[in-house]
Coordinates of C-alpha atoms in Angstrom, one line a residue:
Chain X
M18 CA 52.0 -115.3 -62.6
S19 CA 52.8 -112.9 -65.4
A20 CA 50.2 -110.1 -65.9
T21 CA 51.3 -109.6 -69.5
R22 CA 50.0 -112.9 -70.6
L23 CA 46.4 -111.9 -69.6
R24 CA 46.3 -109.1 -72.0
T25 CA 47.1 -108.5 -75.7
R26 CA 46.9 -104.7 -75.9
R27 CA 49.5 -102.7 -74.1
L28 CA 48.8 -99.4 -72.2
D29 CA 48.5 -96.4 -74.4
V30 CA 51.1 -94.5 -72.6
R31 CA 51.2 -91.6 -75.1
N32 CA 47.6 -90.7 -75.0
G33 CA 46.1 -92.6 -72.1
L34 CA 44.8 -91.3 -68.8
I35 CA 44.5 -92.8 -65.4
D36 CA 40.9 -93.9 -64.6
L37 CA 39.4 -95.4 -61.5
S38 CA 39.9 -99.0 -62.7
H39 CA 43.6 -98.5 -62.5
G40 CA 43.2 -98.4 -58.7
A41 CA 40.5 -101.0 -58.4
G42 CA 42.7 -104.0 -58.0
G43 CA 41.6 -105.7 -61.2
R44 CA 43.3 -106.3 -64.5
A45 CA 43.8 -102.6 -65.2
S46 CA 45.7 -102.2 -61.9
A47 CA 47.9 -105.2 -62.6
Q48 CA 48.6 -103.8 -66.1
L49 CA 49.5 -100.4 -64.7
I50 CA 51.9 -101.8 -62.2
E51 CA 53.4 -104.1 -64.7
E52 CA 53.9 -101.7 -67.6
I53 CA 54.7 -98.5 -65.7
F54 CA 56.2 -99.4 -62.3
R55 CA 57.7 -102.8 -62.6
A56 CA 59.0 -102.0 -66.1
E57 CA 60.9 -99.0 -64.7
F58 CA 61.9 -100.3 -61.2
D59 CA 62.9 -103.8 -62.3
N60 CA 64.5 -105.6 -59.4
P61 CA 64.3 -109.2 -58.2
L62 CA 62.4 -108.4 -54.9
L63 CA 59.8 -106.3 -56.7
N64 CA 59.6 -108.7 -59.7
R65 CA 58.5 -111.5 -57.4
G66 CA 55.1 -109.7 -57.4
D67 CA 54.2 -110.4 -53.8
D68 CA 52.4 -107.9 -51.5
Q69 CA 55.6 -107.4 -49.6
A70 CA 59.3 -107.7 -50.2
A71 CA 61.1 -110.2 -48.0
F72 CA 64.8 -110.1 -47.5
D73 CA 67.5 -111.0 -45.0
V74 CA 69.2 -108.3 -43.0
P75 CA 72.6 -108.2 -41.4
A76 CA 72.8 -107.8 -37.6
G77 CA 73.1 -104.3 -36.3
R78 CA 71.1 -101.1 -36.0
M79 CA 68.4 -100.3 -38.6
V80 CA 66.7 -97.0 -39.3
I81 CA 63.4 -96.4 -41.1
S82 CA 61.9 -93.2 -42.3
T83 CA 58.9 -92.2 -44.3
D84 CA 57.9 -89.1 -46.1
G85 CA 55.0 -87.8 -48.3
Y86 CA 55.7 -85.8 -51.4
V87 CA 53.0 -83.3 -52.6
V88 CA 55.3 -80.8 -54.5
S89 CA 53.6 -78.5 -56.9
P90 CA 54.4 -78.3 -59.8
L91 CA 55.3 -81.9 -60.3
F92 CA 58.1 -81.1 -62.7
F93 CA 60.5 -78.3 -61.8
P94 CA 64.0 -77.2 -62.9
G95 CA 66.5 -79.8 -61.6
G96 CA 64.0 -82.5 -60.8
D97 CA 60.5 -83.8 -60.4
I98 CA 58.3 -85.3 -57.7
G99 CA 59.8 -88.8 -58.5
S100 CA 63.4 -88.0 -58.1
L101 CA 62.5 -85.8 -55.0
A102 CA 60.6 -88.7 -53.4
V103 CA 63.7 -90.9 -53.8
H104 CA 66.3 -88.3 -52.7
G105 CA 64.3 -87.0 -49.8
T106 CA 63.8 -90.4 -48.1
I107 CA 67.3 -91.6 -48.8
N108 CA 68.5 -88.4 -47.1
D109 CA 66.3 -88.9 -44.1
V110 CA 67.8 -92.3 -43.7
A111 CA 71.3 -91.0 -44.4
M112 CA 71.0 -88.3 -41.7
A113 CA 71.3 -91.2 -39.2
G114 CA 74.6 -92.1 -40.8
A115 CA 73.0 -95.2 -42.3
R116 CA 73.8 -97.0 -45.4
R117 CA 70.7 -97.2 -47.5
L118 CA 69.1 -100.6 -48.0
H119 CA 65.7 -100.5 -49.7
L120 CA 62.8 -98.1 -50.6
A121 CA 59.1 -98.6 -50.7
A122 CA 56.8 -96.3 -52.7
G123 CA 53.1 -95.5 -52.5
Y124 CA 51.2 -93.5 -55.1
I125 CA 47.9 -91.6 -54.8
I126 CA 47.0 -90.7 -58.4
E127 CA 44.1 -88.5 -59.5
E128 CA 41.7 -89.8 -62.1
G129 CA 42.6 -88.2 -65.5
F130 CA 46.3 -88.0 -64.8
P131 CA 48.3 -88.6 -68.0
L132 CA 50.0 -92.0 -68.2
A133 CA 52.8 -90.3 -70.0
D134 CA 53.5 -88.1 -67.0
L135 CA 53.2 -91.1 -64.7
Q136 CA 55.8 -92.9 -66.8
L137 CA 58.1 -89.9 -66.7
I138 CA 57.9 -89.8 -62.9
A139 CA 58.4 -93.5 -62.5
R140 CA 61.4 -93.4 -64.9
S141 CA 62.8 -90.5 -62.9
M142 CA 62.4 -92.4 -59.7
A143 CA 64.0 -95.4 -61.2
R144 CA 67.0 -93.4 -62.4
A145 CA 67.4 -91.6 -59.0
A146 CA 67.2 -95.0 -57.2
R147 CA 69.7 -96.6 -59.6
D148 CA 72.1 -93.7 -59.3
A149 CA 71.9 -94.0 -55.5
G150 CA 72.4 -97.8 -55.6
V151 CA 69.0 -98.6 -54.0
S152 CA 66.0 -100.5 -55.1
I153 CA 62.3 -99.8 -54.9
V154 CA 61.2 -103.2 -53.6
T155 CA 57.5 -102.8 -52.9
G156 CA 54.8 -100.3 -53.4
D157 CA 51.2 -99.4 -53.6
T158 CA 48.9 -97.6 -56.1
K159 CA 45.6 -95.9 -55.4
V160 CA 43.4 -93.8 -57.6
V161 CA 41.2 -91.0 -56.3
E162 CA 38.3 -89.3 -58.2
R163 CA 39.0 -86.3 -60.4
G164 CA 39.3 -83.2 -58.2
K165 CA 40.1 -85.2 -55.1
G166 CA 43.9 -85.1 -55.6
D167 CA 46.3 -82.9 -57.5
G168 CA 47.9 -85.1 -60.2
V169 CA 50.0 -87.5 -58.0
F170 CA 51.1 -87.7 -54.4
I171 CA 54.0 -90.1 -53.5
T172 CA 55.0 -91.5 -50.2
T173 CA 58.3 -93.3 -49.9
T174 CA 59.7 -95.3 -47.0
G175 CA 63.4 -96.0 -46.6
L176 CA 65.3 -98.6 -44.7
G177 CA 68.9 -98.3 -43.8
L178 CA 71.7 -99.8 -41.7
V179 CA 73.8 -97.8 -39.3
P180 CA 77.5 -98.7 -39.1
P181 CA 78.6 -99.9 -35.7
G182 CA 79.8 -97.2 -33.2
L183 CA 77.8 -94.4 -34.8
S184 CA 75.0 -92.7 -32.9
L185 CA 73.6 -89.6 -34.5
S186 CA 70.7 -87.7 -32.8
A187 CA 69.6 -84.1 -32.5
D188 CA 69.9 -84.3 -28.7
R189 CA 73.7 -84.9 -28.8
A190 CA 74.8 -81.3 -29.7
R191 CA 77.0 -79.9 -27.0
P192 CA 78.4 -76.4 -26.4
G193 CA 81.6 -75.9 -28.4
D194 CA 80.5 -78.2 -31.2
Q195 CA 80.8 -76.8 -34.7
A196 CA 78.0 -76.4 -37.3
I197 CA 79.0 -77.4 -40.8
L198 CA 76.8 -76.8 -43.9
S199 CA 77.4 -78.8 -47.0
G200 CA 76.5 -76.2 -49.6
C201 CA 74.4 -73.3 -50.8
I202 CA 70.9 -73.1 -49.2
G203 CA 67.5 -72.4 -50.8
D204 CA 68.1 -73.6 -54.3
H205 CA 65.2 -76.1 -54.3
G206 CA 62.6 -73.8 -52.8
V207 CA 63.4 -71.0 -55.2
A208 CA 63.5 -73.4 -58.2
V209 CA 60.0 -74.7 -57.3
M210 CA 58.7 -71.2 -56.5
S211 CA 60.0 -69.7 -59.7
K212 CA 58.0 -72.1 -61.8
R213 CA 54.9 -71.7 -59.7
A214 CA 54.7 -68.0 -59.7
N215 CA 55.7 -67.9 -63.4
L216 CA 58.5 -65.6 -62.6
G217 CA 60.7 -65.1 -65.6
F218 CA 64.1 -65.1 -63.9
E219 CA 67.0 -64.6 -66.4
T220 CA 68.8 -67.7 -65.1
D221 CA 67.0 -70.9 -64.4
I222 CA 67.8 -71.8 -60.8
L223 CA 68.0 -75.6 -60.5
S224 CA 66.8 -77.6 -57.5
D225 CA 69.7 -79.0 -55.5
S226 CA 67.7 -82.3 -55.0
A227 CA 70.3 -85.1 -54.6
A228 CA 70.9 -88.3 -52.6
L229 CA 73.3 -87.5 -49.8
H230 CA 74.3 -91.0 -48.7
G231 CA 77.6 -90.9 -50.5
L232 CA 78.6 -87.6 -48.9
V233 CA 77.5 -88.9 -45.5
A234 CA 79.6 -92.0 -46.0
A235 CA 82.7 -89.8 -46.7
M236 CA 81.9 -87.8 -43.5
V237 CA 81.4 -90.9 -41.4
C238 CA 84.7 -92.2 -42.7
V239 CA 86.7 -89.2 -41.5
A240 CA 84.8 -88.0 -38.5
G241 CA 83.1 -91.2 -37.2
P242 CA 81.9 -90.9 -33.6
S243 CA 82.8 -87.2 -33.6
L244 CA 79.7 -86.6 -35.6
R245 CA 76.9 -85.7 -33.3
V246 CA 73.9 -84.7 -35.5
M247 CA 73.0 -84.4 -39.1
R248 CA 69.9 -82.8 -40.6
D249 CA 68.8 -82.0 -44.1
P250 CA 67.4 -78.5 -44.2
T251 CA 64.2 -79.2 -46.1
R252 CA 60.9 -77.6 -45.2
G253 CA 61.5 -74.6 -42.9
G254 CA 65.1 -74.4 -44.3
L255 CA 68.3 -74.1 -42.3
A256 CA 66.4 -72.1 -39.6
A257 CA 64.1 -75.0 -38.8
A258 CA 66.9 -77.6 -38.8
L259 CA 69.0 -75.6 -36.4
N260 CA 66.1 -74.7 -34.1
E261 CA 65.2 -78.4 -34.0
I262 CA 68.7 -79.3 -33.0
A263 CA 68.8 -76.5 -30.4
Q264 CA 65.5 -77.5 -28.9
Q265 CA 66.2 -81.3 -28.8
S266 CA 69.7 -80.9 -27.3
G267 CA 68.8 -78.0 -24.9
T268 CA 71.6 -75.8 -26.4
G269 CA 71.7 -72.6 -28.4
C270 CA 73.6 -71.9 -31.7
L271 CA 75.5 -68.8 -32.8
L272 CA 75.8 -68.4 -36.6
E273 CA 77.9 -66.2 -38.8
E274 CA 75.7 -64.9 -41.6
G275 CA 78.7 -64.2 -43.8
Q276 CA 79.8 -67.8 -43.7
I277 CA 76.4 -69.2 -44.9
P278 CA 76.7 -69.9 -48.7
V279 CA 73.8 -68.6 -50.8
R280 CA 73.9 -68.4 -54.6
P281 CA 73.6 -64.8 -55.8
E282 CA 70.7 -65.7 -58.0
V283 CA 68.9 -67.4 -55.1
A284 CA 69.6 -64.3 -52.9
A285 CA 68.2 -62.1 -55.6
A286 CA 65.1 -64.2 -56.1
C287 CA 64.5 -64.2 -52.3
E288 CA 64.9 -60.5 -52.2
L289 CA 62.3 -60.1 -55.0
L290 CA 59.8 -62.6 -53.4
G291 CA 60.3 -61.2 -49.9
L292 CA 61.8 -64.5 -48.6
D293 CA 64.6 -65.1 -46.2
P294 CA 67.0 -67.8 -47.7
L295 CA 67.4 -69.2 -44.1
Y296 CA 63.8 -70.4 -44.3
V297 CA 63.8 -71.7 -47.9
A298 CA 64.1 -75.5 -48.5
S299 CA 67.1 -77.4 -49.8
E300 CA 66.8 -81.0 -50.9
G301 CA 70.4 -81.9 -51.4
R302 CA 72.1 -80.2 -48.5
L303 CA 72.9 -81.2 -44.9
V304 CA 74.0 -79.5 -41.7
A305 CA 76.2 -81.4 -39.4
I306 CA 77.1 -80.8 -35.8
V307 CA 80.5 -82.1 -35.0
A308 CA 83.0 -82.1 -32.1
P309 CA 85.3 -79.1 -32.5
E310 CA 88.5 -81.2 -33.0
A311 CA 87.0 -83.0 -36.0
A312 CA 85.6 -79.9 -37.8
D313 CA 88.6 -79.1 -40.1
V314 CA 89.1 -82.6 -41.3
L315 CA 85.3 -82.9 -41.8
V316 CA 85.1 -79.8 -43.9
A317 CA 88.0 -80.9 -46.0
A318 CA 86.5 -84.3 -46.6
M319 CA 83.1 -82.7 -47.5
R320 CA 84.8 -80.3 -50.0
A321 CA 86.4 -83.3 -51.7
H322 CA 83.0 -84.7 -52.5
P323 CA 81.0 -83.4 -55.4
L324 CA 77.9 -82.7 -53.2
G325 CA 80.0 -80.9 -50.6
R326 CA 82.1 -78.6 -52.6
D327 CA 80.8 -75.4 -50.9
A328 CA 80.9 -76.9 -47.4
A329 CA 81.5 -74.3 -44.8
R330 CA 81.7 -73.9 -41.0
I331 CA 78.7 -71.6 -40.3
G332 CA 78.6 -71.4 -36.5
E333 CA 79.0 -73.0 -33.1
V334 CA 76.8 -74.6 -30.5
V335 CA 76.6 -72.6 -27.3
A336 CA 75.1 -73.0 -23.9
D337 CA 71.6 -71.4 -23.8
D338 CA 68.7 -72.6 -21.7
Q339 CA 66.3 -70.7 -23.9
C340 CA 67.7 -72.5 -27.0
F341 CA 68.0 -69.5 -29.2
V342 CA 69.6 -69.8 -32.6
Q343 CA 71.4 -66.4 -32.9
M344 CA 73.2 -64.9 -35.8
T345 CA 75.8 -62.2 -36.3
T346 CA 74.6 -60.5 -39.4
S347 CA 77.0 -59.6 -42.2
F348 CA 76.0 -56.0 -41.4
G349 CA 77.6 -56.5 -37.9
G350 CA 74.6 -56.7 -35.5
G351 CA 73.0 -59.7 -33.9
R352 CA 69.5 -61.2 -34.4
I353 CA 67.6 -64.4 -33.7
V354 CA 67.0 -67.0 -36.4
D355 CA 63.6 -68.0 -35.1
W356 CA 61.3 -70.8 -36.1
L357 CA 59.2 -69.9 -39.1
A358 CA 55.9 -68.4 -38.1
G359 CA 53.1 -69.4 -40.5
E360 CA 53.7 -70.8 -44.0
Q361 CA 56.3 -69.3 -46.3
L362 CA 56.1 -71.6 -49.3
P363 CA 53.4 -74.3 -49.3
R364 CA 53.9 -77.6 -51.0
I365 CA 57.6 -77.3 -51.6
C366 CA 58.3 -81.0 -51.3
Chain U
M2 CA 73.3 -58.1 -55.8
K3 CA 73.8 -54.8 -57.4
H4 CA 71.9 -51.9 -55.7
I5 CA 71.4 -54.0 -52.6
D6 CA 74.8 -55.1 -51.3
E7 CA 76.1 -51.6 -51.3
Y8 CA 73.5 -50.7 -48.7
R9 CA 74.2 -53.7 -46.5
D10 CA 78.0 -53.5 -46.5
G11 CA 79.3 -54.5 -43.1
N12 CA 82.6 -52.7 -43.4
L13 CA 80.9 -49.4 -44.3
A14 CA 78.5 -50.0 -41.4
R15 CA 81.4 -50.5 -38.9
A16 CA 83.1 -47.4 -40.2
M17 CA 80.0 -45.3 -39.9
A18 CA 79.2 -46.7 -36.4
A19 CA 82.8 -45.8 -35.4
T20 CA 82.1 -42.2 -36.6
I21 CA 78.8 -42.1 -34.6
A22 CA 80.6 -43.3 -31.5
R23 CA 83.4 -40.7 -32.0
E24 CA 81.0 -37.8 -32.6
T25 CA 78.5 -38.4 -29.8
V26 CA 79.1 -36.3 -26.8
P27 CA 80.0 -38.5 -23.8
G28 CA 77.4 -38.3 -21.1
R29 CA 74.8 -37.1 -23.4
H30 CA 71.8 -39.3 -24.3
Y31 CA 70.5 -39.5 -27.9
Q32 CA 67.0 -41.0 -28.3
F33 CA 65.6 -41.3 -31.8
M34 CA 62.2 -42.5 -32.9
E35 CA 61.6 -44.2 -36.2
F36 CA 57.9 -44.2 -37.0
C37 CA 57.8 -46.4 -40.0
G38 CA 57.7 -50.2 -39.8
G39 CA 60.2 -50.6 -42.6
H40 CA 62.9 -49.0 -40.4
T41 CA 61.8 -51.0 -37.4
H42 CA 62.2 -54.2 -39.4
A43 CA 65.6 -53.1 -40.8
I44 CA 66.8 -52.2 -37.3
S45 CA 65.8 -55.6 -35.9
R46 CA 66.7 -57.7 -38.9
Y47 CA 70.3 -56.4 -39.2
G48 CA 70.8 -55.9 -35.4
I49 CA 71.6 -52.2 -35.9
E50 CA 71.2 -51.5 -32.2
D51 CA 74.4 -53.6 -31.6
L52 CA 76.3 -51.2 -33.8
L53 CA 75.3 -48.0 -31.9
P54 CA 77.0 -46.7 -28.8
A55 CA 75.2 -47.2 -25.5
N56 CA 74.1 -43.6 -25.4
V57 CA 72.3 -43.7 -28.7
Q58 CA 68.9 -45.5 -28.5
M59 CA 66.2 -46.2 -31.0
V60 CA 62.5 -45.9 -30.0
H61 CA 60.1 -47.7 -32.2
G62 CA 57.2 -45.4 -33.0
P63 CA 53.7 -45.7 -34.4
G64 CA 54.5 -47.7 -37.6
C65 CA 52.6 -48.2 -40.8
P66 CA 49.1 -46.9 -40.4
V67 CA 50.5 -43.7 -39.0
C68 CA 53.3 -43.1 -41.4
V69 CA 50.8 -42.7 -44.2
L70 CA 48.6 -40.2 -42.3
P71 CA 48.4 -36.6 -43.5
V72 CA 51.7 -35.7 -42.0
G73 CA 50.4 -32.7 -40.1
R74 CA 48.8 -35.1 -37.7
I75 CA 51.9 -37.1 -36.8
D76 CA 52.5 -34.6 -34.0
D77 CA 49.5 -36.2 -32.2
A78 CA 51.5 -39.4 -32.1
I79 CA 54.4 -37.8 -30.3
L80 CA 52.3 -36.1 -27.6
D81 CA 51.5 -37.8 -24.4
P82 CA 47.7 -37.8 -24.4
S83 CA 47.5 -37.1 -20.7
G84 CA 49.2 -33.7 -20.8
G85 CA 50.1 -33.0 -24.4
R86 CA 53.7 -33.4 -23.4
A87 CA 56.2 -34.5 -26.0
I88 CA 57.9 -37.7 -25.0
M89 CA 61.6 -37.8 -24.6
V90 CA 62.7 -38.1 -28.2
D91 CA 65.6 -36.1 -29.6
G92 CA 64.9 -36.6 -33.3
F93 CA 63.1 -38.6 -35.9
V94 CA 63.9 -41.0 -38.7
G95 CA 61.4 -40.0 -41.3
P96 CA 59.7 -42.7 -43.5
A97 CA 61.2 -43.8 -46.8
H98 CA 58.9 -44.8 -49.6
V99 CA 55.9 -42.7 -48.5
S100 CA 58.2 -39.7 -48.7
A101 CA 58.8 -40.4 -52.4
V102 CA 55.2 -39.3 -52.9
T103 CA 54.8 -36.7 -50.2
G104 CA 58.3 -35.2 -50.4
T105 CA 60.1 -34.0 -47.3
H106 CA 58.4 -30.6 -47.0
P107 CA 55.5 -31.9 -44.9
Y108 CA 58.0 -32.7 -42.1
E109 CA 59.2 -29.1 -41.9
S110 CA 56.4 -28.0 -39.6
I111 CA 57.1 -30.9 -37.2
A112 CA 60.8 -30.1 -37.1
A113 CA 60.0 -26.4 -36.5
E114 CA 57.1 -26.9 -34.0
F115 CA 58.9 -29.4 -31.8
A116 CA 62.4 -28.2 -32.4
K117 CA 63.4 -31.8 -33.3
P118 CA 65.5 -32.8 -36.3
V119 CA 63.9 -35.1 -38.9
V120 CA 66.0 -37.2 -41.3
V121 CA 64.1 -39.0 -44.0
A122 CA 65.9 -42.3 -44.6
G123 CA 65.8 -45.3 -46.9
F124 CA 64.9 -48.8 -45.6
E125 CA 68.3 -50.5 -46.1
P126 CA 70.4 -50.9 -42.9
L127 CA 73.1 -48.5 -44.0
D128 CA 70.5 -45.9 -44.7
V129 CA 69.3 -46.1 -41.1
V130 CA 72.8 -45.9 -39.6
H131 CA 73.6 -43.0 -41.9
A132 CA 70.4 -41.2 -40.7
V133 CA 71.4 -41.8 -37.1
L134 CA 74.8 -40.1 -37.8
M135 CA 73.0 -37.2 -39.5
L136 CA 70.7 -36.8 -36.5
V137 CA 73.6 -36.9 -34.0
R138 CA 75.3 -34.2 -36.0
Q139 CA 72.2 -32.0 -36.1
I140 CA 71.8 -32.3 -32.3
N141 CA 75.5 -31.6 -31.7
E142 CA 75.2 -28.5 -33.8
G143 CA 71.9 -27.4 -32.2
R144 CA 70.0 -27.7 -35.4
H145 CA 66.5 -29.1 -36.0
D146 CA 66.2 -29.2 -39.8
V147 CA 64.5 -31.7 -42.1
E148 CA 67.3 -33.5 -44.0
N149 CA 67.0 -36.0 -46.8
Q150 CA 69.3 -39.1 -46.5
Y151 CA 67.1 -40.9 -49.1
F152 CA 67.9 -38.5 -51.9
R153 CA 68.3 -41.3 -54.4
L154 CA 64.5 -41.5 -54.3
V155 CA 63.0 -38.7 -52.3
T156 CA 62.8 -35.0 -53.2
Q157 CA 61.6 -32.0 -51.2
Q158 CA 58.4 -31.6 -53.2
G159 CA 57.7 -35.3 -53.8
N160 CA 55.8 -36.7 -56.7
R161 CA 53.3 -34.0 -57.8
I162 CA 51.5 -36.3 -60.2
A163 CA 50.9 -38.9 -57.5
Q164 CA 49.8 -36.2 -55.0
R165 CA 47.3 -34.9 -57.5
A166 CA 45.9 -38.4 -58.2
M167 CA 45.5 -38.9 -54.4
E168 CA 43.8 -35.5 -54.2
D169 CA 41.4 -36.4 -57.0
V170 CA 40.4 -39.7 -55.5
F171 CA 40.5 -39.2 -51.7
E172 CA 39.5 -36.7 -49.1
P173 CA 40.3 -36.6 -45.4
R174 CA 37.7 -38.0 -43.0
P175 CA 36.5 -35.7 -40.3
S176 CA 37.9 -38.1 -37.7
F177 CA 39.3 -41.6 -37.4
E178 CA 40.1 -43.9 -34.5
W179 CA 43.6 -45.4 -34.4
R180 CA 44.6 -48.2 -32.1
G181 CA 46.6 -46.8 -29.2
L182 CA 46.2 -43.2 -30.4
G183 CA 42.4 -42.8 -30.1
E184 CA 40.3 -40.5 -32.3
L185 CA 42.4 -38.1 -34.4
P186 CA 40.6 -35.5 -36.5
R187 CA 41.4 -35.5 -40.3
S188 CA 43.8 -38.4 -39.8
A189 CA 42.6 -40.8 -42.5
L190 CA 41.3 -40.7 -46.0
R191 CA 38.2 -41.9 -47.8
L192 CA 37.0 -42.1 -51.4
R193 CA 35.5 -38.8 -52.6
D194 CA 31.7 -38.8 -53.3
I195 CA 32.1 -39.2 -57.0
F196 CA 33.7 -42.6 -56.4
S197 CA 31.2 -43.6 -53.7
D198 CA 29.9 -46.5 -55.8
L199 CA 33.4 -48.0 -55.4
D200 CA 33.5 -47.5 -51.7
A201 CA 32.5 -50.7 -50.0
E202 CA 31.8 -48.9 -46.8
R203 CA 29.1 -46.8 -48.3
R204 CA 27.9 -49.3 -51.0
F205 CA 27.2 -52.0 -48.4
G206 CA 26.4 -49.6 -45.5
I207 CA 29.2 -51.0 -43.3
E208 CA 29.4 -49.6 -39.8
T209 CA 32.5 -50.0 -37.7
V210 CA 31.8 -52.6 -35.0
A211 CA 33.5 -51.8 -31.7
A212 CA 35.6 -54.7 -30.7
A213 CA 37.1 -54.9 -27.2
D214 CA 40.9 -55.2 -27.1
N215 CA 42.6 -57.5 -24.6
P216 CA 42.8 -55.2 -21.6
G217 CA 46.4 -56.3 -21.0
C218 CA 47.5 -55.2 -24.6
E219 CA 49.8 -52.3 -24.4
C220 CA 50.1 -51.6 -28.2
G221 CA 49.1 -48.0 -27.4
E222 CA 52.1 -47.4 -25.2
V223 CA 54.4 -49.3 -27.6
L224 CA 53.0 -47.3 -30.6
R225 CA 53.7 -44.0 -28.8
G226 CA 57.2 -45.1 -27.9
L227 CA 56.4 -45.0 -24.1
K228 CA 57.1 -48.7 -23.7
K229 CA 59.4 -51.3 -25.2
P230 CA 57.7 -54.4 -26.6
A231 CA 59.1 -56.6 -23.8
E232 CA 57.6 -54.4 -21.2
C233 CA 54.1 -55.5 -22.2
K234 CA 52.9 -58.3 -20.0
L235 CA 51.4 -60.1 -22.9
F236 CA 54.6 -60.1 -25.0
G237 CA 55.7 -63.7 -25.5
T238 CA 53.1 -65.1 -23.2
L239 CA 49.7 -64.6 -24.7
C240 CA 50.9 -62.5 -27.6
S241 CA 53.3 -63.9 -30.3
P242 CA 53.3 -63.8 -34.1
E243 CA 51.3 -67.1 -34.1
T244 CA 48.7 -65.7 -31.7
P245 CA 48.9 -61.9 -32.0
M246 CA 46.8 -59.8 -29.6
G247 CA 47.6 -56.4 -30.9
S248 CA 48.5 -54.6 -34.1
C249 CA 52.2 -54.3 -33.1
M250 CA 52.5 -58.1 -33.3
V251 CA 50.3 -58.7 -36.4
S252 CA 52.4 -57.1 -39.1
P253 CA 56.0 -58.3 -39.6
E254 CA 56.9 -54.7 -39.5
G255 CA 55.2 -54.1 -36.1
A256 CA 57.6 -53.2 -33.3
C257 CA 56.5 -56.3 -31.2
S258 CA 56.7 -58.7 -34.1
A259 CA 60.1 -57.4 -35.2
H260 CA 61.4 -57.6 -31.6
W261 CA 60.0 -61.1 -31.1
T262 CA 61.3 -62.5 -34.4
Y263 CA 64.8 -60.9 -34.4
G264 CA 65.6 -59.3 -31.1
R265 CA 64.2 -60.9 -28.1
F266 CA 67.5 -62.5 -27.0
R267 CA 68.6 -59.0 -26.0
D268 CA 66.0 -58.9 -23.2
R269 CA 68.0 -61.6 -21.4
R270 CA 71.3 -59.8 -22.1
R271 CA 69.9 -56.8 -20.2
T272 CA 69.0 -58.8 -17.1
V273 CA 72.1 -60.9 -17.0
P274 CA 75.1 -58.5 -16.6

């Protein structure tokens, strides 16, 4: 059935607003899906118009990951909630070393939300997905009353397939393993924060939001089974990612502050806002724990990839029954890099 | 970052730490108290204790509420209430930003009365290490002067305009109760009568409600430098930044919070040789 045939007048995307009928399951819902989402996402599985996408899968190990996106503001320097919702979930799948297969997307939209903004977001998602070589094959749209949401919330679910012989998990870090970071930390968090607080920074700091599956593939190619763990340092930043790894593997970690790349403008913004870059989210970076003998070749392969140009060895896994992440500061002393206490930056992704 | 990186330079820090190690007299113990949370935070955040020789130790003193007291009363904080005995501190790192207003002259009576050197220092880590070196030198030379390490911001007389504004608006209270320190006469301010309509305490007739502290909380001892945070039984058990029991754990600049967040791995280092 083609929804367009039921209707003569198209959505007024320029001036129109979401109303409750767009989520009621009637003609208005069908038209919204057709003219905004299907028009942008356009792929055979979605275009079939079923309540689910059905497809064959090759034999092997699959991974699935889901993530909700509530970032505020919806549009920020270097991205928007749409591209973020694609990149973030692709990255969660990629951290298992998996090749991405498909994405599903669910929307909770607030009554009164401009159709023009929704189209921009859908277009941005479509572009991000296309660039990453992945399709959004099924989805859902709900509308909540005015005041019960904040524009739009998006949940995406990703499916991926792990190459044979690869087993990445945070409990696999062992003393002596090396911690490798793919690039500068904190860009995303500071980009979002700068727009929210209306801080007039001289230079616009762009979010690092990016899909990391290509970088991961290059890493798997050179390091293969020597790769133990990968994490993307999103909420809670690098500090949270490393504490999770330490806790899950029952090890500690010893970092060199001077080796951790931070852009000067991000460092300056953090100084101004009273933030520690170690706790500020990135959306296009990863930290990998790798067997020591593969560290050099891994860093070289990462630096050869556009998303890993600033890759650096930042520390080492150590034996520690208290699972402390410790750091030698650039100043020369030692400190802990603890879990974040409380909330540093709400609604960052 | 200009005006920041200079004060966090690891090479300068190592050079200055080597000077401190060279100039300290072997066998002699140097114990310095910083009583401003900004210094406590810098010491923990940059691991400054790791740079100091073993015979130089920092004692974390009263912290924020006390560093903005009329300075004449800080002497109460360094007396043991049981006998009025000064605790074993060889010198003080004086507060940074508050001194921009007060100037360094209010510390002169403390340095003279207790025969202890005071060095007013900035909050950057190199400021703190520099202040330690200046204190070590004063002790070695038998001096107990007030010195100003933070001369890029602080003067001897301070900011007269700000002092006059404070004077116009506030007056000392007859007495005030501080956590861990008890009632101290003329130790806190209140709005003068002409501003009483802006004083919530008087406008709404608020009376202080006595709230019982957890009996195990040793903030008082920590605030007075008599105990280290890890020596409190509640530290890391009932009391952590997520569930603070005492003031030292509430503020990020409190001695217990700073030690928990940045330094608690050292407790183990002490027990395992």
